[in-house]
Amino acid sequence: MNQQEGYADDVVKGFITWSMVWGLVAVLVGVLISFQIAFPQLNLPPYLTYGRLRPIHTNAGIFGWGIGSFMAFFYYITQRLTRTGIWSPGLARVQLWLFNLAIALAAVTLALGMNRSKEYAELEWPVASLVVVVWVIFAINIVMTIVKRREEQMYISLWYILATLVGVAVLYLVNNASIPVSLTKSYSAYAGANDANVQWWYGHNAVAMVLTTPPLAIFYYFLPKATGVPIYSHRMGVIAFWSLIFMYLWTGAHHLLWAPVPDWVQTLAMAFSVMLIAPSWAAVFNGYFSMNGQWHQMRENYLVKFLIFGITFYGAQTLQGPSQSIRTFSAFIHFTDWVPGHVHMGTLGWVSLVLFAAIYYTLPRIYGTEIYSIRLANVHFWLVLTGQLMFSISMWIAGVQQAAMLNATNPDGSLHYSFMETMIEIYPYWHIRALGGVVYLAGLCVFLYNIWKTVAGAKTQGAAQPA
């Protein structure tokens, strides 16, 4: 599959390249803020403080690295599953430039303190409006490509792609509804508990439509490509897809347990969150069953290692998440370090491992070459796996200890530990967290070097060939 077959792969190369740039920015900033937590003197006001840098870290990671990669692979996968070139390559190139402009503006405005104070929806209205333009262009191009497809069968990845396009559009438009008062300031269109309810309906479903459905679309496409055998059950994938989409949209309020929202809303969110285990694990089992007779590839095929560990982290994530929605457990671990441990297992483990595999598979093929070093790819795998485990496990332990200390009471009902005593006990775990980030960053550097050498080698081969 290459440019000669009518596929517009230049835009795929562009999105992959820029997503890796934004991914590096996200991890660099993440490592810096993890050190700022462990060593507060590293905060340099006003621009280089945790409060300013943290939303830059999340926006660069989720939207720059995550969404940028998803755009690349949606274009790559859709063309091949429909046996049709992109509907408008020119529009896709415009989208690439607007996408980078939006991410760059996000970084600058957040550093300047322009922030709507909504989790994962911090961007002020001019930048948020530019994001809408980018998404509309993207959605039109993908949908029109599917409409004019030459392959009648809709493989499961295309269902996840369409769900992402529709889901993100609805969530983003509803939660970002605001009243501008100047070019740099706006206020939410909602108030009080309604605002919180809308925010977490968006916040949790952003996890669904940005960090679950796109990696699943990519996983379902690239696992058979990597192993050389088909997915275990396409029907199981489609049933799990519709169940996942139906259940996810009711779960956002589990972030508001013990908050002043109606009790029936909290109970509904908790019930659907627990039910969500079924479709999530259907995808996990589909991945595992697809490996029947192929488990030896875990030793021989570096791509399979990334994909199977990725889906394993997804399985762990989708057991942890529903359990956290149960009131008693939520009351125990909410507002502790358990939560960043949970979130980073999903982003560094599930999402990023699948994306690494997809990039390793795709770039050599569209450049017409081989990966520079499989040995380096394996080094990359073990470094990011080690870094991610150091990060998440230290945060889980810190979260449980933090929760236990914050909930400990004396016989008269007073708190047994002061807040400062709790903080002091957590410092060793914050040092491990920062060290885990450094290990993950080292793995990312190995990955970027391997990719850079692969692409450079392809260009050298191309230049050496006679005209």
Short mmCIF file of C-alpha atoms in Angstrom, two decimals:
data_model
loop_
_atom_site.label_atom_id
_atom_site.label_comp_id
_atom_site.label_asym_id
_atom_site.label_seq_id
_atom_site.Cartn_x
_atom_site.Cartn_y
_atom_site.Cartn_z
CA MET A 1 0.00 0.00 0.00
CA ASN A 2 1.63 3.21 -1.04
CA GLN A 3 1.19 6.52 -2.79
CA GLN A 4 1.10 4.84 -6.21
CA GLU A 5 -2.09 3.00 -5.26
CA GLY A 6 -3.94 6.30 -4.90
CA TYR A 7 -3.69 6.62 -1.14
CA ALA A 8 -2.83 10.06 0.24
CA ASP A 9 -0.09 9.04 2.66
CA ASP A 10 1.75 12.37 2.79
CA VAL A 11 -0.83 13.71 5.22
CA VAL A 12 -0.46 10.54 7.32
CA LYS A 13 3.29 11.20 7.52
CA GLY A 14 2.60 14.82 8.52
CA PHE A 15 0.20 13.94 11.33
CA ILE A 16 2.49 11.19 12.67
CA THR A 17 5.50 13.54 12.66
CA TRP A 18 3.70 16.35 14.46
CA SER A 19 2.01 14.04 16.94
CA MET A 20 5.45 12.75 17.94
CA VAL A 21 6.64 16.34 18.40
CA TRP A 22 3.67 17.15 20.66
CA GLY A 23 4.12 13.83 22.47
CA LEU A 24 7.71 14.74 23.30
CA VAL A 25 6.53 18.15 24.57
CA ALA A 26 3.89 16.45 26.74
CA VAL A 27 6.36 14.05 28.35
CA LEU A 28 9.04 16.73 28.85
CA VAL A 29 6.51 19.00 30.58
CA GLY A 30 5.14 16.02 32.51
CA VAL A 31 8.57 15.13 33.85
CA LEU A 32 9.18 18.77 34.79
CA ILE A 33 5.92 19.08 36.75
CA SER A 34 6.52 15.73 38.47
CA PHE A 35 9.81 17.21 39.73
CA GLN A 36 7.99 20.43 40.69
CA ILE A 37 5.70 18.36 42.92
CA ALA A 38 8.65 16.58 44.53
CA PHE A 39 10.77 19.75 44.75
CA PRO A 40 8.47 22.81 45.06
CA GLN A 41 11.39 25.25 44.68
CA LEU A 42 11.45 24.34 40.97
CA ASN A 43 8.22 26.33 40.47
CA LEU A 44 9.18 29.66 38.85
CA PRO A 45 6.23 32.05 38.79
CA PRO A 46 4.33 33.16 36.89
CA TYR A 47 4.82 31.04 33.75
CA LEU A 48 6.78 27.99 34.93
CA THR A 49 4.54 26.89 37.77
CA TYR A 50 2.66 23.61 38.18
CA GLY A 51 -0.67 25.44 37.79
CA ARG A 52 0.27 26.85 34.37
CA LEU A 53 2.23 23.85 33.08
CA ARG A 54 -0.17 21.07 34.12
CA PRO A 55 -2.91 21.95 31.55
CA ILE A 56 -0.20 22.32 28.88
CA HIS A 57 0.96 18.79 29.75
CA THR A 58 -2.56 17.32 29.48
CA ASN A 59 -3.49 19.23 26.31
CA ALA A 60 -0.21 18.35 24.55
CA GLY A 61 -0.57 14.71 25.61
CA ILE A 62 -4.25 14.06 24.98
CA PHE A 63 -4.85 16.36 22.03
CA GLY A 64 -1.38 16.86 20.49
CA TRP A 65 -0.03 13.31 20.78
CA GLY A 66 -3.32 11.41 21.08
CA ILE A 67 -5.64 13.21 18.67
CA GLY A 68 -2.77 13.95 16.24
CA SER A 69 -1.94 10.24 16.03
CA PHE A 70 -5.59 9.27 15.76
CA MET A 71 -6.04 11.65 12.84
CA ALA A 72 -3.05 10.04 11.11
CA PHE A 73 -4.30 6.50 11.62
CA PHE A 74 -7.92 7.29 10.86
CA TYR A 75 -6.76 8.52 7.46
CA TYR A 76 -4.44 5.54 7.02
CA ILE A 77 -6.97 2.91 8.13
CA THR A 78 -10.01 4.40 6.42
CA GLN A 79 -8.31 4.50 3.03
CA ARG A 80 -7.32 0.86 3.23
CA LEU A 81 -10.56 -0.49 4.70
CA THR A 82 -12.61 1.33 2.07
CA ARG A 83 -10.07 0.76 -0.74
CA THR A 84 -10.50 4.44 -1.55
CA GLY A 85 -8.22 7.46 -1.39
CA ILE A 86 -9.02 10.35 0.95
CA TRP A 87 -12.01 12.33 -0.30
CA SER A 88 -10.02 15.60 -0.23
CA PRO A 89 -6.22 15.43 0.36
CA GLY A 90 -6.09 19.25 0.11
CA LEU A 91 -8.60 19.60 2.93
CA ALA A 92 -6.57 17.12 5.00
CA ARG A 93 -3.44 19.27 4.55
CA VAL A 94 -5.38 22.37 5.66
CA GLN A 95 -6.54 20.36 8.68
CA LEU A 96 -2.94 19.46 9.55
CA TRP A 97 -1.86 23.11 9.63
CA LEU A 98 -4.93 24.24 11.59
CA PHE A 99 -4.42 21.36 14.03
CA ASN A 100 -0.84 22.46 14.76
CA LEU A 101 -1.93 26.09 15.02
CA ALA A 102 -4.61 25.13 17.57
CA ILE A 103 -2.17 23.11 19.71
CA ALA A 104 0.45 25.90 19.59
CA LEU A 105 -2.16 28.53 20.53
CA ALA A 106 -3.34 26.28 23.36
CA ALA A 107 0.20 26.08 24.77
CA VAL A 108 0.75 29.85 24.56
CA THR A 109 -2.63 30.91 25.99
CA LEU A 110 -2.46 28.40 28.84
CA ALA A 111 1.06 29.56 29.72
CA LEU A 112 -0.30 33.12 29.85
CA GLY A 113 -2.96 31.99 32.32
CA MET A 114 -5.97 32.10 29.95
CA ASN A 115 -7.92 29.14 31.29
CA ARG A 116 -11.62 28.25 31.57
CA SER A 117 -10.80 26.04 34.59
CA LYS A 118 -12.63 23.03 33.12
CA GLU A 119 -10.82 19.70 33.10
CA TYR A 120 -9.73 18.86 29.52
CA ALA A 121 -11.74 21.89 28.28
CA GLU A 122 -9.46 24.70 29.44
CA LEU A 123 -9.14 26.55 26.13
CA GLU A 124 -10.73 29.96 25.81
CA TRP A 125 -13.39 30.43 23.17
CA PRO A 126 -11.26 31.62 20.17
CA VAL A 127 -8.98 28.57 20.38
CA ALA A 128 -11.92 26.28 21.21
CA SER A 129 -13.69 27.60 18.09
CA LEU A 130 -10.62 26.79 15.98
CA VAL A 131 -10.73 23.23 17.36
CA VAL A 132 -14.34 22.95 16.14
CA VAL A 133 -13.26 24.02 12.62
CA VAL A 134 -10.50 21.38 12.63
CA TRP A 135 -12.90 18.66 13.76
CA VAL A 136 -15.59 19.56 11.20
CA ILE A 137 -13.03 19.38 8.37
CA PHE A 138 -11.77 16.03 9.71
CA ALA A 139 -15.26 14.56 10.09
CA ILE A 140 -16.38 15.63 6.61
CA ASN A 141 -13.27 14.17 5.00
CA ILE A 142 -13.52 10.81 6.78
CA VAL A 143 -17.29 10.44 6.34
CA MET A 144 -17.13 11.31 2.65
CA THR A 145 -14.30 8.81 2.18
CA ILE A 146 -16.46 6.11 3.77
CA VAL A 147 -19.49 7.16 1.70
CA LYS A 148 -17.62 6.66 -1.59
CA ARG A 149 -15.94 3.42 -0.43
CA ARG A 150 -15.36 0.51 -2.78
CA GLU A 151 -15.56 -2.09 -0.01
CA GLU A 152 -19.11 -2.87 1.11
CA GLN A 153 -18.15 -4.54 4.42
CA MET A 154 -17.68 -2.08 7.30
CA TYR A 155 -14.86 -3.53 9.42
CA ILE A 156 -15.18 -2.90 13.17
CA SER A 157 -12.48 -0.19 13.12
CA LEU A 158 -14.69 2.01 10.92
CA TRP A 159 -17.51 1.83 13.48
CA TYR A 160 -15.18 3.06 16.20
CA ILE A 161 -13.91 5.82 13.91
CA LEU A 162 -17.44 7.05 13.14
CA ALA A 163 -18.39 6.92 16.84
CA THR A 164 -15.35 9.04 17.67
CA LEU A 165 -16.24 11.67 15.09
CA VAL A 166 -19.84 12.01 16.29
CA GLY A 167 -19.15 11.59 20.01
CA VAL A 168 -16.38 14.18 20.25
CA ALA A 169 -18.42 16.71 18.26
CA VAL A 170 -21.45 16.44 20.55
CA LEU A 171 -19.43 16.44 23.78
CA TYR A 172 -17.21 19.33 22.79
CA LEU A 173 -20.02 21.59 21.56
CA VAL A 174 -22.23 21.07 24.62
CA ASN A 175 -19.50 21.46 27.26
CA ASN A 176 -17.82 24.42 25.56
CA ALA A 177 -21.01 26.47 25.29
CA SER A 178 -20.00 29.77 26.89
CA ILE A 179 -20.65 33.49 27.00
CA PRO A 180 -17.61 35.51 25.83
CA VAL A 181 -16.98 38.81 27.64
CA SER A 182 -13.72 39.61 25.81
CA LEU A 183 -11.32 38.03 23.34
CA THR A 184 -9.56 36.22 26.18
CA LYS A 185 -12.33 35.56 28.69
CA SER A 186 -15.64 33.71 28.71
CA TYR A 187 -18.00 32.20 31.26
CA SER A 188 -19.75 28.85 31.08
CA ALA A 189 -23.32 28.86 29.75
CA TYR A 190 -24.28 26.67 32.73
CA ALA A 191 -24.17 27.32 36.46
CA GLY A 192 -23.71 25.43 39.73
CA ALA A 193 -24.47 21.72 39.84
CA ASN A 194 -25.68 21.80 36.22
CA ASP A 195 -22.29 23.10 35.12
CA ALA A 196 -20.52 20.36 37.11
CA ASN A 197 -22.83 17.71 35.67
CA VAL A 198 -22.22 18.86 32.08
CA GLN A 199 -18.49 19.15 32.74
CA TRP A 200 -18.15 15.57 33.98
CA TRP A 201 -20.52 14.21 31.36
CA TYR A 202 -17.91 15.69 28.97
CA GLY A 203 -14.87 14.88 31.11
CA HIS A 204 -15.54 11.18 31.45
CA ASN A 205 -16.85 10.74 27.92
CA ALA A 206 -13.78 12.49 26.56
CA VAL A 207 -12.02 9.46 28.03
CA ALA A 208 -14.51 7.32 26.09
CA MET A 209 -14.44 9.09 22.75
CA VAL A 210 -10.83 10.30 22.74
CA LEU A 211 -8.93 7.68 24.75
CA THR A 212 -11.01 4.51 24.24
CA THR A 213 -12.75 4.30 20.86
CA PRO A 214 -9.80 5.57 18.73
CA PRO A 215 -7.19 3.21 20.28
CA LEU A 216 -9.69 0.34 19.90
CA ALA A 217 -10.14 1.22 16.20
CA ILE A 218 -6.35 1.16 15.82
CA PHE A 219 -5.92 -2.02 17.90
CA TYR A 220 -8.53 -3.94 15.89
CA TYR A 221 -6.79 -2.94 12.65
CA PHE A 222 -3.16 -3.42 13.59
CA LEU A 223 -3.34 -6.62 15.71
CA PRO A 224 -4.31 -8.78 12.69
CA LYS A 225 -1.75 -6.91 10.58
CA ALA A 226 1.00 -7.56 13.14
CA THR A 227 0.16 -11.24 13.79
CA GLY A 228 -0.91 -12.19 10.27
CA VAL A 229 -4.13 -13.84 11.52
CA PRO A 230 -7.66 -12.36 11.59
CA ILE A 231 -9.38 -10.98 14.66
CA TYR A 232 -11.07 -13.71 16.74
CA SER A 233 -14.67 -12.49 16.29
CA HIS A 234 -15.88 -9.54 14.26
CA ARG A 235 -19.43 -10.09 15.56
CA MET A 236 -18.20 -9.97 19.15
CA GLY A 237 -16.43 -6.71 18.30
CA VAL A 238 -19.60 -5.12 16.88
CA ILE A 239 -21.77 -6.21 19.84
CA ALA A 240 -19.19 -4.86 22.28
CA PHE A 241 -19.01 -1.64 20.28
CA TRP A 242 -22.75 -0.86 20.53
CA SER A 243 -22.82 -1.84 24.22
CA LEU A 244 -19.83 0.36 24.97
CA ILE A 245 -21.29 3.37 23.15
CA PHE A 246 -24.67 2.99 24.88
CA MET A 247 -23.31 2.53 28.40
CA TYR A 248 -20.47 5.05 28.43
CA LEU A 249 -22.66 8.11 27.93
CA TRP A 250 -24.44 7.57 31.28
CA THR A 251 -21.41 7.28 33.51
CA GLY A 252 -20.01 10.83 33.83
CA ALA A 253 -21.75 11.63 37.12
CA HIS A 254 -19.70 8.98 38.95
CA HIS A 255 -17.19 11.83 39.30
CA LEU A 256 -19.81 13.66 41.37
CA LEU A 257 -20.60 11.04 44.02
CA TRP A 258 -21.25 12.70 47.38
CA ALA A 259 -21.79 16.00 45.50
CA PRO A 260 -25.04 18.06 45.46
CA VAL A 261 -26.47 16.40 42.35
CA PRO A 262 -29.63 14.23 42.54
CA ASP A 263 -29.10 10.83 44.15
CA TRP A 264 -30.75 9.00 41.25
CA VAL A 265 -28.23 10.57 38.84
CA GLN A 266 -25.33 9.33 40.99
CA THR A 267 -26.84 5.83 41.27
CA LEU A 268 -27.51 5.64 37.53
CA ALA A 269 -23.91 6.65 36.79
CA MET A 270 -22.57 4.09 39.26
CA ALA A 271 -24.71 1.26 37.84
CA PHE A 272 -23.76 1.95 34.21
CA SER A 273 -20.09 2.29 35.19
CA VAL A 274 -20.10 -1.22 36.67
CA MET A 275 -22.00 -2.61 33.65
CA LEU A 276 -19.31 -1.09 31.42
CA ILE A 277 -16.93 -3.88 32.45
CA ALA A 278 -18.74 -6.28 30.06
CA PRO A 279 -18.16 -4.52 26.70
CA SER A 280 -14.71 -3.37 27.76
CA TRP A 281 -13.58 -6.89 28.56
CA ALA A 282 -15.24 -8.24 25.43
CA ALA A 283 -12.63 -6.22 23.52
CA VAL A 284 -9.89 -7.54 25.79
CA PHE A 285 -10.99 -11.17 25.29
CA ASN A 286 -11.31 -10.58 21.55
CA GLY A 287 -7.68 -9.52 21.54
CA TYR A 288 -6.52 -12.45 23.70
CA PHE A 289 -8.54 -15.05 21.74
CA SER A 290 -7.05 -13.66 18.53
CA MET A 291 -3.68 -14.80 19.88
CA ASN A 292 -4.74 -18.48 20.06
CA GLY A 293 -1.82 -20.42 18.64
CA GLN A 294 0.13 -17.20 18.22
CA TRP A 295 1.41 -16.54 21.75
CA HIS A 296 4.95 -17.39 20.63
CA GLN A 297 4.85 -14.04 18.79
CA MET A 298 5.06 -12.29 22.15
CA ARG A 299 8.70 -13.40 22.15
CA GLU A 300 9.44 -13.00 18.46
CA ASN A 301 7.38 -10.01 17.30
CA TYR A 302 7.99 -6.66 18.98
CA LEU A 303 4.76 -5.19 17.56
CA VAL A 304 2.68 -7.87 19.31
CA LYS A 305 4.32 -7.05 22.64
CA PHE A 306 3.22 -3.42 22.38
CA LEU A 307 -0.33 -4.34 21.32
CA ILE A 308 -0.98 -7.14 23.82
CA PHE A 309 0.46 -5.22 26.77
CA GLY A 310 -1.61 -2.23 25.59
CA ILE A 311 -4.88 -4.20 25.63
CA THR A 312 -3.87 -5.70 29.00
CA PHE A 313 -3.50 -2.22 30.48
CA TYR A 314 -6.92 -1.42 28.95
CA GLY A 315 -8.36 -4.43 30.77
CA ALA A 316 -6.80 -3.37 34.08
CA GLN A 317 -8.01 0.18 33.49
CA THR A 318 -11.58 -0.94 32.85
CA LEU A 319 -11.65 -2.97 36.06
CA GLN A 320 -10.17 -0.16 38.11
CA GLY A 321 -12.47 2.52 36.68
CA PRO A 322 -15.82 0.84 37.48
CA SER A 323 -14.60 -0.13 40.96
CA GLN A 324 -13.76 3.53 41.58
CA SER A 325 -17.35 4.46 40.74
CA ILE A 326 -18.69 2.53 43.75
CA ARG A 327 -19.56 5.05 46.46
CA THR A 328 -17.55 3.63 49.34
CA PHE A 329 -14.39 3.10 47.30
CA SER A 330 -14.82 6.49 45.61
CA ALA A 331 -15.05 8.19 48.99
CA PHE A 332 -11.81 6.49 49.99
CA ILE A 333 -9.58 7.21 46.97
CA HIS A 334 -11.05 10.37 45.44
CA PHE A 335 -8.72 13.38 45.69
CA THR A 336 -5.69 11.14 46.34
CA ASP A 337 -2.69 10.15 44.22
CA TRP A 338 -4.51 6.94 43.25
CA VAL A 339 -6.28 8.93 40.52
CA PRO A 340 -3.18 10.12 38.58
CA GLY A 341 -1.87 6.53 38.85
CA HIS A 342 -5.12 5.30 37.25
CA VAL A 343 -5.11 7.96 34.52
CA HIS A 344 -1.46 7.41 33.57
CA MET A 345 -1.95 3.65 33.28
CA GLY A 346 -4.47 4.48 30.55
CA THR A 347 -2.48 7.17 28.76
CA LEU A 348 1.08 5.83 29.10
CA GLY A 349 0.07 2.17 29.05
CA TRP A 350 -3.03 1.52 26.96
CA VAL A 351 -3.12 4.44 24.51
CA SER A 352 0.58 5.05 23.96
CA LEU A 353 1.64 1.39 23.62
CA VAL A 354 -0.96 0.87 20.88
CA LEU A 355 0.13 4.07 19.13
CA PHE A 356 3.82 3.09 19.30
CA ALA A 357 2.98 -0.24 17.61
CA ALA A 358 0.91 1.50 14.93
CA ILE A 359 3.73 3.94 14.15
CA TYR A 360 6.34 1.16 14.02
CA TYR A 361 4.10 -0.75 11.60
CA THR A 362 3.03 2.16 9.41
CA LEU A 363 6.04 4.41 8.82
CA PRO A 364 8.36 1.80 7.27
CA ARG A 365 5.58 0.79 4.89
CA ILE A 366 4.65 4.25 3.68
CA TYR A 367 8.35 5.14 3.32
CA GLY A 368 9.07 1.82 1.60
CA THR A 369 11.77 0.64 3.99
CA GLU A 370 12.41 -1.49 7.11
CA ILE A 371 12.53 -0.39 10.74
CA TYR A 372 16.05 0.80 11.59
CA SER A 373 16.51 -1.40 14.66
CA ILE A 374 14.20 -4.02 16.17
CA ARG A 375 16.62 -4.25 19.10
CA LEU A 376 16.08 -0.54 19.85
CA ALA A 377 12.32 -1.06 19.57
CA ASN A 378 12.57 -3.74 22.26
CA VAL A 379 14.69 -1.42 24.44
CA HIS A 380 11.99 1.23 23.94
CA PHE A 381 9.30 -1.24 25.00
CA TRP A 382 11.01 -2.23 28.26
CA LEU A 383 11.88 1.36 29.18
CA VAL A 384 8.33 2.71 28.72
CA LEU A 385 6.84 -0.35 30.43
CA THR A 386 9.18 0.10 33.41
CA GLY A 387 8.57 3.86 33.57
CA GLN A 388 4.80 3.44 33.40
CA LEU A 389 4.77 0.76 36.13
CA MET A 390 7.02 2.86 38.39
CA PHE A 391 4.69 5.79 37.93
CA SER A 392 1.35 4.01 38.40
CA ILE A 393 2.31 1.58 41.18
CA SER A 394 3.96 4.31 43.27
CA MET A 395 0.85 6.48 42.86
CA TRP A 396 -1.50 3.64 43.80
CA ILE A 397 0.44 2.95 46.99
CA ALA A 398 0.67 6.68 47.74
CA GLY A 399 -3.08 7.05 47.15
CA VAL A 400 -4.03 4.25 49.54
CA GLN A 401 -1.68 5.55 52.23
CA GLN A 402 -2.93 9.11 51.70
CA ALA A 403 -6.56 8.00 51.91
CA ALA A 404 -5.93 5.93 55.04
CA MET A 405 -4.20 8.83 56.80
CA LEU A 406 -6.80 11.41 55.76
CA ASN A 407 -9.63 9.17 56.99
CA ALA A 408 -7.99 8.13 60.30
CA THR A 409 -9.81 9.59 63.30
CA ASN A 410 -9.37 9.68 67.08
CA PRO A 411 -12.03 8.27 69.47
CA ASP A 412 -13.51 11.78 69.80
CA GLY A 413 -13.95 12.03 66.02
CA SER A 414 -11.11 14.46 65.36
CA LEU A 415 -8.57 13.77 62.59
CA HIS A 416 -5.64 11.63 63.70
CA TYR A 417 -3.19 13.11 61.19
CA SER A 418 -2.80 16.71 60.03
CA PHE A 419 -2.77 17.42 56.31
CA MET A 420 0.94 18.32 56.53
CA GLU A 421 1.79 14.96 58.12
CA THR A 422 0.07 13.25 55.21
CA MET A 423 2.04 15.33 52.71
CA ILE A 424 5.38 14.48 54.31
CA GLU A 425 4.66 10.73 54.06
CA ILE A 426 3.89 11.02 50.36
CA TYR A 427 7.16 12.68 49.32
CA PRO A 428 9.14 9.41 48.71
CA TYR A 429 6.43 8.26 46.27
CA TRP A 430 6.63 11.59 44.43
CA HIS A 431 10.37 11.02 43.97
CA ILE A 432 9.66 7.57 42.47
CA ARG A 433 6.99 9.14 40.27
CA ALA A 434 9.51 11.68 38.89
CA LEU A 435 12.09 8.93 38.34
CA GLY A 436 9.48 6.84 36.51
CA GLY A 437 8.84 9.83 34.24
CA VAL A 438 12.56 10.06 33.45
CA VAL A 439 12.66 6.35 32.54
CA TYR A 440 9.60 6.76 30.30
CA LEU A 441 11.22 9.82 28.67
CA ALA A 442 14.37 7.78 28.00
CA GLY A 443 12.22 5.16 26.25
CA LEU A 444 10.54 7.86 24.19
CA CYS A 445 13.93 9.22 23.10
CA VAL A 446 14.98 5.72 21.96
CA PHE A 447 11.72 5.49 19.98
CA LEU A 448 12.23 8.89 18.30
CA TYR A 449 15.85 8.03 17.41
CA ASN A 450 14.75 4.72 15.89
CA ILE A 451 12.02 6.41 13.85
CA TRP A 452 14.33 9.23 12.76
CA LYS A 453 16.96 6.72 11.55
CA THR A 454 14.26 4.69 9.77
CA VAL A 455 12.97 7.71 7.85
CA ALA A 456 16.47 9.03 7.15
CA GLY A 457 17.49 5.62 5.84
CA ALA A 458 14.48 5.53 3.53
CA LYS A 459 15.35 8.96 2.10
CA THR A 460 18.96 7.89 1.56
CA GLN A 461 17.82 4.77 -0.28
CA GLY A 462 15.47 6.87 -2.41
CA ALA A 463 18.23 9.37 -3.26
CA ALA A 464 20.60 6.54 -4.20
CA GLN A 465 18.18 5.05 -6.72
CA PRO A 466 18.64 6.15 -10.36
CA ALA A 467 16.09 8.64 -11.68
#
